Tab-separated table of C-alpha atoms in Angstrom:
chain	number	residue	atom	x	y	z
A	10	MET	CA	154.340	206.695	-173.552
A	11	ASN	CA	154.491	206.303	-177.336
A	12	LEU	CA	157.791	206.303	-179.107
A	13	ASP	CA	157.932	208.199	-182.365
A	14	PHE	CA	161.042	207.946	-184.475
A	15	ALA	CA	159.581	209.744	-187.496
A	16	PHE	CA	161.680	212.857	-186.922
A	17	LEU	CA	164.888	210.868	-187.364
A	18	THR	CA	165.153	211.407	-191.084
A	19	TRP	CA	168.298	211.373	-193.138
A	20	GLU	CA	168.347	215.190	-192.993
A	21	THR	CA	168.189	215.160	-189.188
A	22	LEU	CA	171.026	212.682	-188.990
A	23	VAL	CA	173.228	214.615	-191.418
A	24	GLY	CA	172.315	217.934	-189.844
A	25	PHE	CA	172.858	217.074	-186.192
A	26	VAL	CA	174.619	213.763	-185.761
A	27	ALA	CA	177.144	213.528	-188.605
A	28	LYS	CA	179.296	216.359	-187.271
A	29	GLY	CA	179.393	214.694	-183.846
A	30	LEU	CA	180.220	211.272	-185.281
A	31	VAL	CA	183.085	212.744	-187.294
A	32	PHE	CA	184.481	214.404	-184.176
A	33	SER	CA	184.153	211.226	-182.072
A	34	ILE	CA	186.032	209.221	-184.701
A	35	GLN	CA	188.625	211.941	-185.147
A	36	LEU	CA	189.166	212.123	-181.391
A	37	THR	CA	189.454	208.334	-181.151
A	38	LEU	CA	191.976	208.066	-183.999
A	39	VAL	CA	194.178	210.969	-182.905
A	40	ALA	CA	194.186	209.805	-179.274
A	41	MET	CA	194.910	206.240	-180.381
A	42	ILE	CA	197.883	207.113	-182.587
A	43	GLY	CA	199.231	209.779	-180.242
A	44	GLY	CA	198.545	207.585	-177.223
A	45	ILE	CA	200.325	204.555	-178.683
A	46	VAL	CA	203.384	206.594	-179.713
A	47	LEU	CA	203.636	208.402	-176.371
A	48	GLY	CA	202.707	205.192	-174.528
A	49	THR	CA	205.485	203.250	-176.260
A	50	VAL	CA	208.013	205.903	-175.275
A	51	LEU	CA	206.757	205.740	-171.673
A	52	ALA	CA	206.951	201.936	-171.708
A	53	LEU	CA	210.539	202.034	-173.018
A	54	MET	CA	211.405	204.558	-170.304
A	55	ARG	CA	209.955	202.299	-167.614
A	56	LEU	CA	211.880	199.303	-168.922
A	57	SER	CA	215.122	201.220	-169.505
A	58	GLY	CA	216.656	200.246	-166.173
A	59	LYS	CA	217.661	203.867	-165.571
A	60	LYS	CA	216.047	205.361	-162.475
A	61	TRP	CA	215.862	208.901	-163.854
A	62	LEU	CA	213.820	207.651	-166.808
A	63	GLU	CA	211.813	205.049	-164.901
A	64	LEU	CA	210.521	207.239	-162.102
A	65	PRO	CA	208.962	210.061	-164.142
A	66	ALA	CA	207.339	207.565	-166.516
A	67	ALA	CA	205.951	205.502	-163.632
A	68	ALA	CA	204.663	208.643	-161.912
A	69	TYR	CA	202.966	209.807	-165.117
A	70	VAL	CA	201.258	206.468	-165.724
A	71	ASN	CA	200.174	205.861	-162.139
A	72	LEU	CA	198.931	209.391	-161.635
A	73	LEU	CA	196.721	209.406	-164.720
A	74	ARG	CA	195.460	205.909	-164.100
A	75	SER	CA	194.202	206.798	-160.644
A	76	VAL	CA	192.200	209.907	-161.591
A	77	PRO	CA	188.717	209.637	-163.136
A	78	LEU	CA	188.772	210.560	-166.829
A	79	VAL	CA	186.079	213.187	-166.297
A	80	MET	CA	188.314	214.942	-163.767
A	81	VAL	CA	191.261	214.777	-166.180
A	82	ILE	CA	189.082	216.341	-168.884
A	83	LEU	CA	188.062	219.112	-166.476
A	84	TRP	CA	191.650	219.638	-165.304
A	85	PHE	CA	192.968	220.110	-168.826
A	86	PHE	CA	190.094	222.352	-169.805
A	87	LEU	CA	190.968	224.538	-166.814
A	88	LEU	CA	194.759	224.372	-167.048
A	89	ILE	CA	195.520	224.656	-170.777
A	90	PRO	CA	194.139	228.212	-171.084
A	91	LEU	CA	195.978	229.201	-167.882
A	92	LEU	CA	199.264	227.865	-169.227
A	93	THR	CA	198.965	229.066	-172.809
A	94	GLY	CA	197.309	232.347	-171.881
A	95	ARG	CA	194.465	232.096	-174.361
A	96	PRO	CA	191.135	230.273	-174.370
A	97	MET	CA	190.965	226.935	-176.119
A	98	GLY	CA	187.982	225.255	-177.717
A	99	ALA	CA	186.451	222.232	-176.003
A	100	GLU	CA	187.217	220.043	-179.036
A	101	LEU	CA	190.935	220.802	-179.177
A	102	SER	CA	191.202	220.548	-175.402
A	103	ALA	CA	189.533	217.115	-175.589
A	104	ILE	CA	192.000	215.919	-178.233
A	105	ILE	CA	194.999	216.922	-176.109
A	106	THR	CA	193.461	215.437	-172.957
A	107	PHE	CA	192.622	212.103	-174.500
A	108	THR	CA	196.053	211.720	-176.101
A	109	VAL	CA	197.810	212.401	-172.808
A	110	PHE	CA	195.369	210.267	-170.811
A	111	GLU	CA	195.267	207.266	-173.114
A	112	ALA	CA	199.072	207.210	-173.336
A	113	ALA	CA	199.083	206.024	-169.722
A	114	TYR	CA	196.834	203.069	-170.554
A	115	TYR	CA	198.541	202.211	-173.854
A	116	SER	CA	201.910	202.343	-172.119
A	117	GLU	CA	200.855	199.602	-169.679
A	118	ILE	CA	199.778	197.452	-172.632
A	119	MET	CA	203.028	198.093	-174.503
A	120	ARG	CA	205.028	197.349	-171.367
A	121	ALA	CA	203.343	193.958	-171.061
A	122	GLY	CA	203.907	193.426	-174.798
A	123	ILE	CA	207.599	194.232	-174.618
A	124	GLN	CA	207.993	192.008	-171.576
A	125	SER	CA	206.331	189.158	-173.465
A	126	VAL	CA	209.168	189.119	-176.003
A	127	PRO	CA	211.788	186.524	-174.992
A	128	ARG	CA	214.981	188.062	-173.616
A	129	GLY	CA	217.012	186.059	-176.104
A	130	GLN	CA	215.648	188.291	-178.864
A	131	VAL	CA	217.345	191.313	-177.290
A	132	HIS	CA	220.622	189.436	-176.857
A	133	ALA	CA	220.372	188.224	-180.449
A	134	GLY	CA	219.919	191.815	-181.601
A	135	TYR	CA	222.998	192.956	-179.696
A	136	ALA	CA	224.962	189.953	-180.911
A	137	MET	CA	224.194	191.009	-184.479
A	138	GLY	CA	225.901	194.296	-183.673
A	139	MET	CA	222.709	196.356	-183.451
A	140	THR	CA	222.434	199.361	-181.180
A	141	TYR	CA	219.763	199.612	-178.476
A	142	ALA	CA	217.564	201.730	-180.746
A	143	GLN	CA	217.927	199.294	-183.638
A	144	THR	CA	217.216	196.274	-181.457
A	145	MET	CA	214.064	197.898	-180.152
A	146	GLN	CA	212.896	199.209	-183.492
A	147	LEU	CA	213.690	196.207	-185.663
A	148	VAL	CA	213.413	193.257	-183.293
A	149	VAL	CA	211.484	193.874	-180.084
A	150	LEU	CA	208.772	196.438	-180.908
A	151	PRO	CA	207.428	194.697	-184.047
A	152	GLN	CA	206.905	191.510	-182.017
A	153	ALA	CA	205.466	193.400	-179.057
A	154	PHE	CA	202.979	195.218	-181.311
A	155	ARG	CA	201.969	191.986	-182.916
A	156	ASN	CA	201.417	190.219	-179.601
A	157	MET	CA	199.521	193.142	-178.184
A	158	LEU	CA	197.475	194.116	-181.226
A	159	PRO	CA	194.165	192.668	-179.951
A	160	VAL	CA	194.593	194.338	-176.543
A	161	LEU	CA	195.553	197.651	-178.148
A	162	LEU	CA	192.439	197.504	-180.305
A	163	THR	CA	190.211	196.569	-177.367
A	164	GLN	CA	191.585	199.572	-175.505
A	165	THR	CA	190.714	201.668	-178.553
A	166	ILE	CA	187.106	200.477	-178.377
A	167	ILE	CA	187.021	201.541	-174.726
A	168	LEU	CA	188.572	204.839	-175.814
A	169	PHE	CA	185.799	205.308	-178.364
A	170	GLN	CA	183.201	204.743	-175.648
A	171	ASP	CA	185.006	207.120	-173.314
A	172	THR	CA	184.951	209.928	-175.874
A	173	SER	CA	181.314	210.414	-174.837
A	174	LEU	CA	182.649	211.931	-171.595
A	175	VAL	CA	183.596	215.143	-173.416
A	176	TYR	CA	180.006	215.912	-172.440
A	177	ALA	CA	181.572	217.414	-169.296
A	178	ILE	CA	183.074	220.302	-171.261
A	179	GLY	CA	180.345	220.507	-173.882
A	180	ALA	CA	182.345	219.368	-176.909
A	181	TYR	CA	180.170	218.355	-179.869
A	182	ASP	CA	180.597	214.588	-180.178
A	183	LEU	CA	178.307	211.758	-181.314
A	184	LEU	CA	176.292	211.732	-178.080
A	185	LYS	CA	175.972	215.518	-178.092
A	186	GLY	CA	174.757	215.370	-181.687
A	187	PHE	CA	171.930	213.043	-180.677
A	188	GLU	CA	171.189	215.121	-177.611
A	189	VAL	CA	170.896	218.349	-179.600
A	190	ALA	CA	168.653	216.619	-182.142
A	191	GLY	CA	166.504	215.311	-179.279
A	192	LYS	CA	166.165	218.779	-177.740
A	193	ASN	CA	165.359	220.291	-181.108
A	194	PHE	CA	162.499	217.931	-181.867
A	195	ASN	CA	161.525	217.539	-178.215
A	196	ARG	CA	162.121	213.787	-178.481
A	197	PRO	CA	164.956	213.163	-175.968
A	198	VAL	CA	163.842	209.617	-175.094
A	199	GLU	CA	163.991	208.414	-178.681
A	200	THR	CA	167.330	210.068	-179.406
A	201	TYR	CA	169.010	208.573	-176.324
A	202	LEU	CA	167.713	205.146	-177.348
A	203	VAL	CA	169.017	205.536	-180.882
A	204	ALA	CA	172.333	206.842	-179.558
A	205	ALA	CA	172.670	203.711	-177.412
A	206	VAL	CA	171.909	201.487	-180.412
A	207	VAL	CA	174.436	203.299	-182.600
A	208	TYR	CA	177.184	203.036	-179.967
A	209	PHE	CA	176.313	199.384	-179.413
A	210	VAL	CA	176.426	198.505	-183.102
A	211	ILE	CA	179.777	200.251	-183.595
A	212	CYS	CA	181.438	198.818	-180.492
A	213	PHE	CA	179.987	195.328	-180.847
A	214	SER	CA	181.060	194.975	-184.484
A	215	LEU	CA	184.534	196.258	-183.671
A	216	SER	CA	184.891	193.827	-180.778
A	217	MET	CA	183.781	190.963	-183.038
A	218	LEU	CA	186.497	191.975	-185.516
A	219	VAL	CA	189.075	192.078	-182.726
A	220	ARG	CA	188.002	188.614	-181.611
A	221	ARG	CA	188.489	187.239	-185.119
A	222	LEU	CA	191.874	188.896	-185.361
A	223	GLN	CA	192.822	187.404	-181.998
A	224	LYS	CA	191.999	183.893	-183.208
A	225	LYS	CA	194.015	184.435	-186.351
A	226	ILE	CA	197.047	185.630	-184.455
A	227	ALA	CA	196.734	182.852	-181.901
A	228	ILE	CA	196.860	180.165	-184.619
A	229	ILE	CA	199.915	181.556	-186.351
A	230	ARG	CA	201.767	181.885	-183.070
P	16	MET	CA	199.417	232.161	-162.354
P	17	ALA	CA	197.468	233.399	-159.392
P	18	THR	CA	198.457	232.559	-155.846
P	19	TRP	CA	196.863	229.822	-153.764
P	20	ASP	CA	193.681	230.565	-151.906
P	21	TRP	CA	192.765	227.605	-149.769
P	22	GLN	CA	190.379	229.743	-147.764
P	23	VAL	CA	187.894	229.132	-150.525
P	24	PHE	CA	186.825	225.965	-148.703
P	25	CYS	CA	185.869	227.981	-145.619
P	26	LYS	CA	183.547	230.226	-147.593
P	27	ASN	CA	179.831	230.144	-147.079
P	28	THR	CA	178.244	228.787	-150.262
P	29	ILE	CA	175.543	231.461	-150.261
P	30	ASP	CA	177.200	234.795	-149.488
P	31	GLY	CA	180.845	233.818	-150.097
P	32	GLU	CA	181.924	235.071	-146.644
P	33	VAL	CA	184.752	233.183	-144.941
P	34	VAL	CA	183.341	231.273	-141.971
P	35	PRO	CA	185.525	230.901	-138.874
P	36	ARG	CA	186.473	227.249	-138.179
P	37	CYS	CA	185.457	226.347	-141.723
P	38	PHE	CA	182.291	224.420	-140.962
P	39	GLY	CA	178.942	226.069	-141.516
P	40	SER	CA	176.311	226.269	-138.802
P	41	GLY	CA	172.587	226.821	-138.590
P	42	GLY	CA	171.646	225.555	-142.019
P	43	ASP	CA	174.438	227.435	-143.815
P	44	ILE	CA	177.119	225.306	-145.367
P	45	THR	CA	180.663	226.033	-146.495
P	46	TYR	CA	182.346	224.592	-149.569
P	47	LEU	CA	184.140	222.192	-147.237
P	48	ASP	CA	180.808	220.892	-145.904
P	49	TRP	CA	179.557	220.577	-149.453
P	50	MET	CA	182.639	218.715	-150.596
P	51	LEU	CA	182.504	216.237	-147.727
P	52	SER	CA	178.848	215.530	-148.415
P	53	ALA	CA	179.718	215.085	-152.119
P	54	TRP	CA	182.418	212.612	-151.064
P	55	GLY	CA	179.728	210.735	-149.160
P	56	TRP	CA	177.584	210.580	-152.294
P	57	THR	CA	180.515	209.346	-154.368
P	58	LEU	CA	181.255	206.595	-151.860
P	59	SER	CA	177.586	205.618	-151.523
P	60	VAL	CA	177.031	205.423	-155.266
P	61	ALA	CA	180.256	203.493	-155.783
P	62	LEU	CA	179.822	201.024	-152.918
P	63	LEU	CA	176.164	200.248	-153.608
P	64	ALA	CA	176.914	199.885	-157.327
P	65	LEU	CA	179.777	197.581	-156.401
P	66	LEU	CA	177.368	195.357	-154.453
P	67	VAL	CA	174.997	195.231	-157.440
P	68	ALA	CA	177.888	194.580	-159.811
P	69	LEU	CA	179.386	191.796	-157.684
P	70	GLY	CA	176.030	190.067	-157.289
P	71	VAL	CA	174.830	190.319	-160.881
P	72	GLY	CA	178.304	189.973	-162.373
P	73	SER	CA	179.076	186.777	-160.443
P	74	LEU	CA	175.727	185.300	-161.423
P	75	MET	CA	176.241	186.130	-165.122
P	76	GLY	CA	179.834	184.898	-165.018
P	77	ILE	CA	178.716	181.605	-163.494
P	78	LEU	CA	175.905	181.201	-166.049
P	79	ARG	CA	178.458	181.553	-168.833
P	80	THR	CA	180.335	178.488	-167.577
P	81	THR	CA	177.321	176.175	-167.139
P	82	PRO	CA	176.660	173.281	-169.551
P	83	SER	CA	173.279	174.808	-170.523
P	84	LYS	CA	173.424	176.546	-173.903
P	85	GLY	CA	170.488	178.798	-173.027
P	86	LEU	CA	172.094	180.069	-169.820
P	87	VAL	CA	175.434	180.604	-171.580
P	88	ALA	CA	173.671	182.625	-174.281
P	89	LEU	CA	171.899	184.698	-171.631
P	90	GLY	CA	175.169	185.418	-169.836
P	91	ASN	CA	176.923	186.278	-173.092
P	92	ALA	CA	174.128	188.564	-174.256
P	93	TRP	CA	174.146	190.360	-170.900
P	94	THR	CA	177.884	190.900	-171.026
P	95	GLU	CA	177.919	192.167	-174.612
P	96	LEU	CA	174.958	194.468	-174.032
P	97	PHE	CA	176.401	196.236	-171.009
P	98	ARG	CA	179.964	196.253	-172.268
P	99	ASN	CA	179.361	197.852	-175.651
P	100	ILE	CA	177.409	200.953	-174.666
P	101	PRO	CA	179.331	203.846	-173.091
P	102	LEU	CA	178.671	204.273	-169.370
P	103	LEU	CA	177.412	207.827	-169.813
P	104	VAL	CA	174.860	206.679	-172.400
P	105	GLN	CA	173.756	203.866	-170.082
P	106	ILE	CA	173.299	206.348	-167.247
P	107	PHE	CA	171.171	208.514	-169.561
P	108	LEU	CA	169.103	205.443	-170.484
P	109	TRP	CA	168.419	204.756	-166.803
P	110	TYR	CA	167.721	208.367	-165.965
P	111	HIS	CA	165.865	209.726	-169.009
P	112	VAL	CA	164.609	206.767	-171.007
P	113	LEU	CA	163.522	203.989	-168.634
P	114	PRO	CA	161.255	206.160	-166.430
P	115	ALA	CA	159.565	207.459	-169.594
P	116	LEU	CA	158.942	203.922	-170.845
P	117	LEU	CA	158.047	202.358	-167.502
P	118	PRO	CA	155.947	204.799	-165.476
P	119	ALA	CA	156.496	202.661	-162.356
P	120	LEU	CA	160.119	203.825	-162.345
P	121	LYS	CA	159.134	207.492	-162.147
P	122	SER	CA	158.945	207.417	-158.366
P	123	VAL	CA	162.364	205.763	-158.013
P	124	PRO	CA	164.965	208.308	-156.838
P	125	PRO	CA	167.694	209.119	-159.410
P	126	PHE	CA	170.295	207.924	-156.927
P	127	ILE	CA	168.969	204.358	-157.179
P	128	LEU	CA	168.819	204.558	-160.993
P	129	VAL	CA	172.452	205.640	-161.133
P	130	VAL	CA	173.463	202.866	-158.735
P	131	LEU	CA	171.731	200.323	-160.986
P	132	GLY	CA	173.244	201.865	-164.119
P	133	LEU	CA	176.782	201.865	-162.781
P	134	GLY	CA	176.248	198.450	-161.175
P	135	PHE	CA	174.993	196.765	-164.344
P	136	PHE	CA	177.722	198.390	-166.448
P	137	THR	CA	180.377	197.032	-164.081
P	138	SER	CA	178.627	193.656	-163.795
P	139	ALA	CA	179.592	192.923	-167.412
P	140	ARG	CA	183.260	193.363	-166.551
P	141	ILE	CA	182.938	191.310	-163.386
P	142	ALA	CA	181.116	188.547	-165.286
P	143	GLU	CA	184.105	188.428	-167.619
P	144	GLN	CA	186.555	188.069	-164.710
P	145	VAL	CA	184.464	185.473	-162.864
P	146	LYS	CA	184.083	183.409	-166.034
P	147	ALA	CA	187.831	183.543	-166.644
P	148	GLY	CA	188.422	182.573	-163.004
P	149	ILE	CA	186.185	179.512	-163.216
P	150	GLU	CA	187.691	178.487	-166.561
P	151	SER	CA	191.195	178.783	-165.120
P	152	LEU	CA	190.488	175.843	-162.808
P	153	PRO	CA	191.504	172.387	-164.013
P	154	ARG	CA	188.596	170.715	-165.817
P	155	GLY	CA	188.968	167.701	-163.528
P	156	GLN	CA	187.691	169.692	-160.546
P	157	ARG	CA	184.231	169.922	-162.052
P	158	TYR	CA	184.221	166.240	-163.054
P	159	ALA	CA	185.463	165.216	-159.615
P	160	GLY	CA	182.634	167.118	-157.971
P	161	LEU	CA	180.012	165.594	-160.235
P	162	ALA	CA	181.538	162.113	-159.941
P	163	LEU	CA	181.257	162.342	-156.159
P	164	GLY	CA	177.519	162.705	-156.618
P	165	LEU	CA	177.323	166.436	-155.993
P	166	THR	CA	174.669	168.224	-158.017
P	167	LEU	CA	175.804	170.955	-160.396
P	168	PRO	CA	174.881	173.767	-157.973
P	169	GLN	CA	176.691	171.897	-155.188
P	170	THR	CA	179.754	171.463	-157.394
P	171	TYR	CA	179.806	175.215	-157.941
P	172	ARG	CA	179.146	176.011	-154.301
P	173	TYR	CA	181.685	173.657	-152.705
P	174	VAL	CA	184.294	172.974	-155.392
P	175	LEU	CA	184.551	175.585	-158.143
P	176	LEU	CA	183.537	178.916	-156.644
P	177	PRO	CA	185.657	178.832	-153.472
P	178	ARG	CA	188.744	178.543	-155.640
P	179	ALA	CA	187.570	180.710	-158.533
P	180	PHE	CA	186.732	183.672	-156.311
P	181	ARG	CA	190.168	183.592	-154.743
P	182	VAL	CA	191.719	183.608	-158.203
P	183	VAL	CA	189.750	186.660	-159.288
P	184	ILE	CA	190.326	188.854	-156.234
P	185	PRO	CA	193.108	190.885	-157.892
P	186	PRO	CA	191.102	191.761	-161.041
P	187	LEU	CA	188.029	192.397	-158.887
P	188	THR	CA	190.124	194.777	-156.798
P	189	SER	CA	190.959	196.830	-159.845
P	190	GLU	CA	187.309	196.786	-160.940
P	191	SER	CA	186.363	198.051	-157.473
P	192	MET	CA	188.836	200.894	-157.851
P	193	ASN	CA	187.457	201.578	-161.328
P	194	ILE	CA	183.955	201.860	-159.942
P	195	ILE	CA	185.044	204.745	-157.706
P	196	LYS	CA	186.469	206.477	-160.763
P	197	ASN	CA	183.447	205.640	-162.920
P	198	SER	CA	181.012	206.969	-160.323
P	199	SER	CA	182.192	210.409	-161.474
P	200	VAL	CA	179.943	209.974	-164.519
P	201	ALA	CA	176.935	210.474	-162.219
P	202	PHE	CA	177.615	214.218	-162.452
P	203	ALA	CA	175.698	214.189	-165.734
P	204	VAL	CA	172.382	213.347	-164.062
P	205	SER	CA	172.733	215.797	-161.184
P	206	ILE	CA	173.803	213.474	-158.404
P	207	ALA	CA	175.601	215.763	-155.932
P	208	GLU	CA	178.827	213.759	-156.019
P	209	LEU	CA	182.437	214.924	-156.148
P	210	THR	CA	182.734	215.710	-159.863
P	211	GLN	CA	179.463	217.601	-159.843
P	212	PHE	CA	180.735	219.516	-156.796
P	213	ALA	CA	184.004	220.242	-158.596
P	214	MET	CA	182.217	221.650	-161.646
P	215	GLN	CA	179.766	223.790	-159.704
P	216	ALA	CA	182.170	225.048	-157.049
P	217	GLN	CA	184.638	225.929	-159.804
P	218	GLU	CA	181.969	228.008	-161.528
P	219	GLU	CA	180.918	229.762	-158.336
P	220	THR	CA	184.311	230.495	-156.811
P	221	SER	CA	186.677	230.581	-159.825
P	222	ARG	CA	189.194	228.758	-157.589
P	223	GLY	CA	189.268	225.778	-159.923
P	224	ILE	CA	192.771	224.602	-159.121
P	225	GLU	CA	192.260	224.378	-155.362
P	226	ILE	CA	188.861	222.720	-155.781
P	227	TYR	CA	190.069	220.222	-158.396
P	228	LEU	CA	193.161	219.380	-156.323
P	229	ALA	CA	191.035	218.610	-153.282
P	230	VAL	CA	188.551	216.549	-155.277
P	231	THR	CA	191.296	214.639	-157.089
P	232	GLY	CA	192.891	213.982	-153.700
P	233	LEU	CA	189.640	212.558	-152.359
P	234	TYR	CA	189.370	210.242	-155.378
P	235	PHE	CA	192.923	209.047	-154.635
P	236	VAL	CA	192.078	208.419	-151.000
P	237	SER	CA	188.885	206.538	-151.893
P	238	ALA	CA	190.592	204.282	-154.415
P	239	PHE	CA	193.421	203.662	-151.954
P	240	LEU	CA	190.951	202.701	-149.209
P	241	ILE	CA	189.274	200.184	-151.531
P	242	ASN	CA	192.677	198.819	-152.461
P	243	ARG	CA	193.620	198.285	-148.788
P	244	ILE	CA	190.275	196.648	-147.958
P	245	ALA	CA	190.625	194.294	-150.935
P	246	HIS	CA	194.199	193.519	-149.904
P	247	PHE	CA	192.987	192.691	-146.392
P	248	ILE	CA	190.301	190.366	-147.774
P	249	GLU	CA	192.848	188.728	-150.062
P	250	GLN	CA	195.150	188.056	-147.096
P	251	ARG	CA	192.324	186.654	-144.991
P	252	VAL	CA	191.046	184.174	-147.552
P	253	GLN	CA	194.285	182.977	-149.058
P	254	VAL	CA	194.949	179.254	-149.084
P	255	PRO	CA	198.501	178.320	-148.013
P	256	GLY	CA	200.463	176.546	-150.691
P	257	MET	CA	198.597	178.090	-153.617
P	258	ILE	CA	200.253	180.456	-156.076
P	259	GLY	CA	199.280	183.931	-155.001
P	260	GLY	CA	198.361	182.404	-151.667
P	261	GLY	CA	200.595	181.694	-148.696
P	262	LYS	CA	203.989	183.275	-149.148
């Protein structure tokens, strides 16, 4: 079979793919920021030493980590309209799902990060007269973030790859953009190939950047 | 919210009538029959892909620790290639693109293509773990093997790998549990596995919550089974006196 990429002009890309790329990036960024914030709260709950905070956080994290992401996407797409009483677009549903889902993974990373900070730092914070919140905010979390930055970013690259799974509910993401273009020009083989190359280039360059960052951090520490 | 209706699983998939005793007969199947067969597909895809991933992943991981620059580059390229493309896109490449480019693949059943796709995707992660496992061993082990006159393959076979594989059992366990979860992506190329069942049965019966609960439960059970099997293997192969070994 002959491959023909001639249809992939700038107009095609802008017309079909750009919208999907924007959504994929938007979804990744919102889920990353929301996931890290929620994940940090969950991590603090799990490390609080209070059973009534620990147990719900542990249940949340373990539950979401043991269900396939596709099923979580389907669950939310089914449940959100039932709970709110009105239909919700696939895109918005995906954003909520990914934020909730990724929080479980980010929380495990943050937990490891917080645990990697020497205990003496906490005692030092208290000895300075800081409250728990101040100690966490000013002493522990900045160090934990710094230690965990490469892992957090790697998780974000995985998150970006996983956004392609919104296929299950038909949201218009990068992959969908290529797919629609492929159907339109009856060139599905070429568009899937190009989609793979685009994902590879994005993810590979990001992981190279993370690797450089990791080396930098490792030297300073 | 509506009330529970677990009878949905006893319904015939064709006429929607509730079948007594829940299992279909004479060529008719109920949603329960369908779901159990879908579970079988999920387990088959996942376990076969796991075999592929363990084989290829170990090989690539080992190559990345050899003294040969060419082999290291091959292992690295393999890992980066399969790690940086989303699984769903890889599955599409196997299912839509490769058979179009290589006509010989046209007669290969989609099931095999998905197994290879999922297996190769996971092999990149396993290569990473195996490499880390081998590199975690003291450098002297390799030199000791070579100094004793063992060839490089012998050094790997008798000195490095027996220890490295024990080190990587815990991360490999979590990869094995991931592969069960990741097999759900096969829904996109019409493999009749659990997620595909969940989507279709939800459409047909509108009892999404019951169906999703059952399917999610089966995913839990599958991952738990893998976890127990891996734990059993870990116990059987542990070396007394090693960290993570004999307690």
